[in-house]
Amino acid sequence: MTQDTGKYIIIGGLIVVTIGVIIYFFHHQLRWFGNLPGDIKSGKGNVRFYFPIVSMIILSIILTIIVNVIRKFF
């Protein structure tokens, strides 16, 4: 392993901790996520199926924008 590998692991850990803190303190304001029109929910009896396709598309777009902005400046 190189020093760069350690740096990337630390940065990844900080990102995960930041996301965790945001979810912990603002969970009541994020209830809309996962309940958007287009998210597939189905259930019958004890079996439930949930596929948040629209929520994941929005998350993917946001993460793509963030990564591209970071790559542009660094």
Tab-separated table of C-alpha atoms in Angstrom:
chain	number	residue	atom	x	y	z
A	1	MET	CA	0.000	0.000	0.000
A	2	THR	CA	1.076	3.518	-0.664
A	3	GLN	CA	0.463	6.717	1.203
A	4	ASP	CA	-2.203	7.678	-1.356
A	5	THR	CA	-4.213	4.576	-0.471
A	6	GLY	CA	-4.362	5.631	3.166
A	7	LYS	CA	-5.404	9.125	2.153
A	8	TYR	CA	-8.285	7.764	0.057
A	9	ILE	CA	-9.444	5.494	2.881
A	10	ILE	CA	-9.472	8.437	5.317
A	11	ILE	CA	-11.395	10.616	2.848
A	12	GLY	CA	-13.905	7.810	2.240
A	13	GLY	CA	-14.354	7.361	5.981
A	14	LEU	CA	-14.948	11.071	6.486
A	15	ILE	CA	-17.563	11.031	3.744
A	16	VAL	CA	-19.362	8.080	5.351
A	17	VAL	CA	-19.285	9.758	8.790
A	18	THR	CA	-20.610	13.008	7.300
A	19	ILE	CA	-23.486	11.205	5.602
A	20	GLY	CA	-24.230	9.362	8.849
A	21	VAL	CA	-24.351	12.599	10.850
A	22	ILE	CA	-26.658	14.202	8.275
A	23	ILE	CA	-29.017	11.227	8.376
A	24	TYR	CA	-28.914	11.042	12.183
A	25	PHE	CA	-29.786	14.696	12.772
A	26	PHE	CA	-32.034	15.383	9.758
A	27	HIS	CA	-33.868	12.057	9.303
A	28	HIS	CA	-37.267	13.690	9.833
A	29	GLN	CA	-36.579	16.092	6.947
A	30	LEU	CA	-35.490	13.279	4.606
A	31	ARG	CA	-38.687	11.224	4.759
A	32	TRP	CA	-39.500	12.152	1.166
A	33	PHE	CA	-36.471	10.195	-0.030
A	34	GLY	CA	-37.599	6.724	-0.975
A	35	ASN	CA	-41.227	7.771	-1.274
A	36	LEU	CA	-41.074	9.584	-4.597
A	37	PRO	CA	-43.493	8.960	-7.449
A	38	GLY	CA	-42.002	6.142	-9.512
A	39	ASP	CA	-40.586	4.214	-6.560
A	40	ILE	CA	-42.024	0.724	-6.776
A	41	LYS	CA	-43.722	-0.671	-3.667
A	42	SER	CA	-45.625	-3.909	-3.641
A	43	GLY	CA	-46.789	-6.150	-0.848
A	44	LYS	CA	-49.043	-9.085	-0.272
A	45	GLY	CA	-49.334	-10.901	3.014
A	46	ASN	CA	-45.905	-11.279	4.626
A	47	VAL	CA	-43.988	-10.548	1.416
A	48	ARG	CA	-43.031	-6.980	0.548
A	49	PHE	CA	-41.048	-5.716	-2.409
A	50	TYR	CA	-39.560	-2.231	-2.551
A	51	PHE	CA	-37.512	-0.840	-5.433
A	52	PRO	CA	-36.728	2.898	-5.103
A	53	ILE	CA	-35.759	3.439	-8.750
A	54	VAL	CA	-36.519	7.184	-8.957
A	55	SER	CA	-34.805	7.902	-5.639
A	56	MET	CA	-31.680	6.060	-6.808
A	57	ILE	CA	-31.642	7.927	-10.135
A	58	ILE	CA	-31.776	11.259	-8.288
A	59	LEU	CA	-29.052	10.118	-5.883
A	60	SER	CA	-26.904	9.021	-8.831
A	61	ILE	CA	-27.295	12.402	-10.549
A	62	ILE	CA	-26.396	14.295	-7.360
A	63	LEU	CA	-23.334	12.116	-6.694
A	64	THR	CA	-22.197	12.454	-10.327
A	65	ILE	CA	-22.374	16.241	-10.090
A	66	ILE	CA	-20.465	16.258	-6.790
A	67	VAL	CA	-17.735	13.940	-8.099
A	68	ASN	CA	-17.336	15.971	-11.301
A	69	VAL	CA	-17.040	19.236	-9.349
A	70	ILE	CA	-14.439	17.678	-7.028
A	71	ARG	CA	-12.456	16.262	-9.976
A	72	LYS	CA	-12.515	19.656	-11.722
A	73	PHE	CA	-10.957	21.477	-8.767
A	74	PHE	CA	-8.562	18.762	-7.604
